[in-house]
Amino acid sequence: MRLILLLLISTLLLSCKQPENVSEFTVRYPVPKQLKPFELVDQNNNIVTNEALLGKWNLLFLGYTSCPDVCPMTLAKLTQINSKISTVQQTQIWFVSVDPQRDSPQKRKDYIGYFDEQFLAVTNKHKQLFPFVRDIGLIYAINDGTDEDYYVDHSASIALINPLGELSAIFKPEFLKGQVPTVNTQHIVEDFKIISQSY
């Protein structure tokens, strides 16, 4: 009887085991957030909706092709990250341009081709784009300037969407003195494995 009781207790303790902790640079949602319906346009002029998120893990990064530093550095890191995590899960990388005025489909296609032509390079008019960006927990703002000479402030974080189309986590950049804020490749790979194993 005592042995049975001990077995029951040990089983309960194992089933109540706490999930593995992620790094301090990852905000993990205890309950993933379902995204609202959206409509974007990719680099091939195809309409992209919530359906494109389903069945795979998605990493979404905001940027624009005229970005001088954060965007190319982060996309280069996302190329490395994807080569590692795609061996354990089906993945898709999204480059979400927050500069639809200047970033035409061809410009986005050429730009993303420097990193990985399999990446999605999407955008839309601000009326559709801003609510989508806010829904995935990120933000951007257009700064004053001439028609063709302006810069865009945007999050340097990466949103992680699970195969059910839900926001599961945000990977935050590191802020080091004298350096451009960018994400840590190793942290994301390790934290991704922890999060994805729970599905």
mmCIF file with all atom_site columns, N, CA, C and O in Angstrom, residues 57 59 77-87 89-93 116 118-119 189:
data_model
loop_
_atom_site.group_PDB
_atom_site.id
_atom_site.type_symbol
_atom_site.label_atom_id
_atom_site.label_alt_id
_atom_site.label_comp_id
_atom_site.label_asym_id
_atom_site.label_entity_id
_atom_site.label_seq_id
_atom_site.pdbx_PDB_ins_code
_atom_site.Cartn_x
_atom_site.Cartn_y
_atom_site.Cartn_z
_atom_site.occupancy
_atom_site.B_iso_or_equiv
_atom_site.pdbx_formal_charge
_atom_site.auth_seq_id
_atom_site.auth_comp_id
_atom_site.auth_asym_id
_atom_site.auth_atom_id
_atom_site.pdbx_PDB_model_num
ATOM 1  N N  . TRP A 1 57  ? 6.352  27.110 -37.172 1.00 0.00 ? 57  TRP A N  1
ATOM 2  C CA . TRP A 1 57  ? 6.765  28.162 -36.242 1.00 0.00 ? 57  TRP A CA 1
ATOM 3  C C  . TRP A 1 57  ? 7.238  29.355 -37.061 1.00 0.00 ? 57  TRP A C  1
ATOM 4  O O  . TRP A 1 57  ? 8.021  29.196 -38.000 1.00 0.00 ? 57  TRP A O  1
ATOM 5  N N  . LEU A 1 59  ? 8.908  33.311 -37.130 1.00 0.00 ? 59  LEU A N  1
ATOM 6  C CA . LEU A 1 59  ? 9.635  34.384 -36.466 1.00 0.00 ? 59  LEU A CA 1
ATOM 7  C C  . LEU A 1 59  ? 9.481  35.645 -37.303 1.00 0.00 ? 59  LEU A C  1
ATOM 8  O O  . LEU A 1 59  ? 9.858  35.659 -38.480 1.00 0.00 ? 59  LEU A O  1
ATOM 9  N N  . LYS A 1 77  ? 21.437 37.439 -38.595 1.00 0.00 ? 77  LYS A N  1
ATOM 10 C CA . LYS A 1 77  ? 21.333 36.533 -37.445 1.00 0.00 ? 77  LYS A CA 1
ATOM 11 C C  . LYS A 1 77  ? 20.148 35.583 -37.607 1.00 0.00 ? 77  LYS A C  1
ATOM 12 O O  . LYS A 1 77  ? 20.232 34.407 -37.247 1.00 0.00 ? 77  LYS A O  1
ATOM 13 N N  . LEU A 1 78  ? 19.054 36.081 -38.163 1.00 0.00 ? 78  LEU A N  1
ATOM 14 C CA . LEU A 1 78  ? 17.893 35.213 -38.385 1.00 0.00 ? 78  LEU A CA 1
ATOM 15 C C  . LEU A 1 78  ? 18.213 34.104 -39.384 1.00 0.00 ? 78  LEU A C  1
ATOM 16 O O  . LEU A 1 78  ? 17.681 32.996 -39.283 1.00 0.00 ? 78  LEU A O  1
ATOM 17 N N  . THR A 1 79  ? 19.084 34.386 -40.335 1.00 0.00 ? 79  THR A N  1
ATOM 18 C CA . THR A 1 79  ? 19.525 33.353 -41.275 1.00 0.00 ? 79  THR A CA 1
ATOM 19 C C  . THR A 1 79  ? 20.251 32.238 -40.519 1.00 0.00 ? 79  THR A C  1
ATOM 20 O O  . THR A 1 79  ? 20.011 31.047 -40.752 1.00 0.00 ? 79  THR A O  1
ATOM 21 N N  . GLN A 1 80  ? 21.129 32.629 -39.592 1.00 0.00 ? 80  GLN A N  1
ATOM 22 C CA . GLN A 1 80  ? 21.855 31.644 -38.775 1.00 0.00 ? 80  GLN A CA 1
ATOM 23 C C  . GLN A 1 80  ? 20.896 30.887 -37.858 1.00 0.00 ? 80  GLN A C  1
ATOM 24 O O  . GLN A 1 80  ? 20.977 29.659 -37.729 1.00 0.00 ? 80  GLN A O  1
ATOM 25 N N  . ILE A 1 81  ? 20.002 31.624 -37.226 1.00 0.00 ? 81  ILE A N  1
ATOM 26 C CA . ILE A 1 81  ? 19.033 31.010 -36.297 1.00 0.00 ? 81  ILE A CA 1
ATOM 27 C C  . ILE A 1 81  ? 18.182 29.990 -37.031 1.00 0.00 ? 81  ILE A C  1
ATOM 28 O O  . ILE A 1 81  ? 17.986 28.869 -36.569 1.00 0.00 ? 81  ILE A O  1
ATOM 29 N N  . ASN A 1 82  ? 17.684 30.392 -38.195 1.00 0.00 ? 82  ASN A N  1
ATOM 30 C CA . ASN A 1 82  ? 16.792 29.505 -38.951 1.00 0.00 ? 82  ASN A CA 1
ATOM 31 C C  . ASN A 1 82  ? 17.498 28.230 -39.389 1.00 0.00 ? 82  ASN A C  1
ATOM 32 O O  . ASN A 1 82  ? 16.899 27.153 -39.405 1.00 0.00 ? 82  ASN A O  1
ATOM 33 N N  . SER A 1 83  ? 18.774 28.331 -39.730 1.00 0.00 ? 83  SER A N  1
ATOM 34 C CA . SER A 1 83  ? 19.511 27.131 -40.156 1.00 0.00 ? 83  SER A CA 1
ATOM 35 C C  . SER A 1 83  ? 19.620 26.121 -39.018 1.00 0.00 ? 83  SER A C  1
ATOM 36 O O  . SER A 1 83  ? 19.722 24.918 -39.255 1.00 0.00 ? 83  SER A O  1
ATOM 37 N N  . LYS A 1 84  ? 19.564 26.615 -37.762 1.00 0.00 ? 84  LYS A N  1
ATOM 38 C CA . LYS A 1 84  ? 19.673 25.723 -36.609 1.00 0.00 ? 84  LYS A CA 1
ATOM 39 C C  . LYS A 1 84  ? 18.314 25.204 -36.154 1.00 0.00 ? 84  LYS A C  1
ATOM 40 O O  . LYS A 1 84  ? 18.169 24.015 -35.873 1.00 0.00 ? 84  LYS A O  1
ATOM 41 N N  . ILE A 1 85  ? 17.311 26.069 -36.082 1.00 0.00 ? 85  ILE A N  1
ATOM 42 C CA . ILE A 1 85  ? 16.020 25.626 -35.544 1.00 0.00 ? 85  ILE A CA 1
ATOM 43 C C  . ILE A 1 85  ? 15.185 24.867 -36.577 1.00 0.00 ? 85  ILE A C  1
ATOM 44 O O  . ILE A 1 85  ? 14.320 24.085 -36.210 1.00 0.00 ? 85  ILE A O  1
ATOM 45 N N  . SER A 1 86  ? 15.453 25.097 -37.854 1.00 0.00 ? 86  SER A N  1
ATOM 46 C CA . SER A 1 86  ? 14.673 24.405 -38.887 1.00 0.00 ? 86  SER A CA 1
ATOM 47 C C  . SER A 1 86  ? 15.016 22.923 -38.971 1.00 0.00 ? 86  SER A C  1
ATOM 48 O O  . SER A 1 86  ? 14.321 22.158 -39.641 1.00 0.00 ? 86  SER A O  1
ATOM 49 N N  . THR A 1 87  ? 16.069 22.517 -38.265 1.00 0.00 ? 87  THR A N  1
ATOM 50 C CA . THR A 1 87  ? 16.421 21.093 -38.233 1.00 0.00 ? 87  THR A CA 1
ATOM 51 C C  . THR A 1 87  ? 15.563 20.334 -37.215 1.00 0.00 ? 87  THR A C  1
ATOM 52 O O  . THR A 1 87  ? 15.499 19.118 -37.249 1.00 0.00 ? 87  THR A O  1
ATOM 53 N N  . GLN A 1 89  ? 12.279 21.833 -36.121 1.00 0.00 ? 89  GLN A N  1
ATOM 54 C CA . GLN A 1 89  ? 10.884 22.220 -36.334 1.00 0.00 ? 89  GLN A CA 1
ATOM 55 C C  . GLN A 1 89  ? 10.738 22.843 -37.719 1.00 0.00 ? 89  GLN A C  1
ATOM 56 O O  . GLN A 1 89  ? 11.705 23.371 -38.276 1.00 0.00 ? 89  GLN A O  1
ATOM 57 N N  . GLN A 1 90  ? 9.516  22.814 -38.247 1.00 0.00 ? 90  GLN A N  1
ATOM 58 C CA . GLN A 1 90  ? 9.257  23.518 -39.500 1.00 0.00 ? 90  GLN A CA 1
ATOM 59 C C  . GLN A 1 90  ? 9.110  25.000 -39.182 1.00 0.00 ? 90  GLN A C  1
ATOM 60 O O  . GLN A 1 90  ? 8.313  25.386 -38.319 1.00 0.00 ? 90  GLN A O  1
ATOM 61 N N  . THR A 1 91  ? 9.887  25.839 -39.866 1.00 0.00 ? 91  THR A N  1
ATOM 62 C CA . THR A 1 91  ? 9.932  27.256 -39.529 1.00 0.00 ? 91  THR A CA 1
ATOM 63 C C  . THR A 1 91  ? 9.751  28.154 -40.753 1.00 0.00 ? 91  THR A C  1
ATOM 64 O O  . THR A 1 91  ? 9.954  27.721 -41.889 1.00 0.00 ? 91  THR A O  1
ATOM 65 N N  . GLN A 1 92  ? 9.385  29.407 -40.481 1.00 0.00 ? 92  GLN A N  1
ATOM 66 C CA . GLN A 1 92  ? 9.274  30.428 -41.525 1.00 0.00 ? 92  GLN A CA 1
ATOM 67 C C  . GLN A 1 92  ? 9.703  31.764 -40.929 1.00 0.00 ? 92  GLN A C  1
ATOM 68 O O  . GLN A 1 92  ? 9.280  32.118 -39.835 1.00 0.00 ? 92  GLN A O  1
ATOM 69 N N  . ILE A 1 93  ? 10.562 32.480 -41.645 1.00 0.00 ? 93  ILE A N  1
ATOM 70 C CA . ILE A 1 93  ? 11.016 33.800 -41.213 1.00 0.00 ? 93  ILE A CA 1
ATOM 71 C C  . ILE A 1 93  ? 10.271 34.869 -42.008 1.00 0.00 ? 93  ILE A C  1
ATOM 72 O O  . ILE A 1 93  ? 10.170 34.789 -43.228 1.00 0.00 ? 93  ILE A O  1
ATOM 73 N N  . ASP A 1 116 ? 18.040 35.237 -47.482 1.00 0.00 ? 116 ASP A N  1
ATOM 74 C CA . ASP A 1 116 ? 17.453 33.937 -47.813 1.00 0.00 ? 116 ASP A CA 1
ATOM 75 C C  . ASP A 1 116 ? 16.188 34.191 -48.619 1.00 0.00 ? 116 ASP A C  1
ATOM 76 O O  . ASP A 1 116 ? 15.228 34.763 -48.101 1.00 0.00 ? 116 ASP A O  1
ATOM 77 N N  . GLN A 1 118 ? 13.910 32.369 -49.356 1.00 0.00 ? 118 GLN A N  1
ATOM 78 C CA . GLN A 1 118 ? 12.740 31.659 -48.846 1.00 0.00 ? 118 GLN A CA 1
ATOM 79 C C  . GLN A 1 118 ? 12.002 32.463 -47.772 1.00 0.00 ? 118 GLN A C  1
ATOM 80 O O  . GLN A 1 118 ? 10.867 32.145 -47.428 1.00 0.00 ? 118 GLN A O  1
ATOM 81 N N  . PHE A 1 119 ? 12.653 33.505 -47.245 1.00 0.00 ? 119 PHE A N  1
ATOM 82 C CA . PHE A 1 119 ? 11.993 34.347 -46.247 1.00 0.00 ? 119 PHE A CA 1
ATOM 83 C C  . PHE A 1 119 ? 10.816 35.070 -46.892 1.00 0.00 ? 119 PHE A C  1
ATOM 84 O O  . PHE A 1 119 ? 10.856 35.401 -48.083 1.00 0.00 ? 119 PHE A O  1
ATOM 85 N N  . VAL A 1 189 ? 17.995 30.462 -30.124 1.00 0.00 ? 189 VAL A N  1
ATOM 86 C CA . VAL A 1 189 ? 17.984 29.043 -30.484 1.00 0.00 ? 189 VAL A CA 1
ATOM 87 C C  . VAL A 1 189 ? 17.612 28.191 -29.271 1.00 0.00 ? 189 VAL A C  1
ATOM 88 O O  . VAL A 1 189 ? 16.754 27.302 -29.359 1.00 0.00 ? 189 VAL A O  1
#
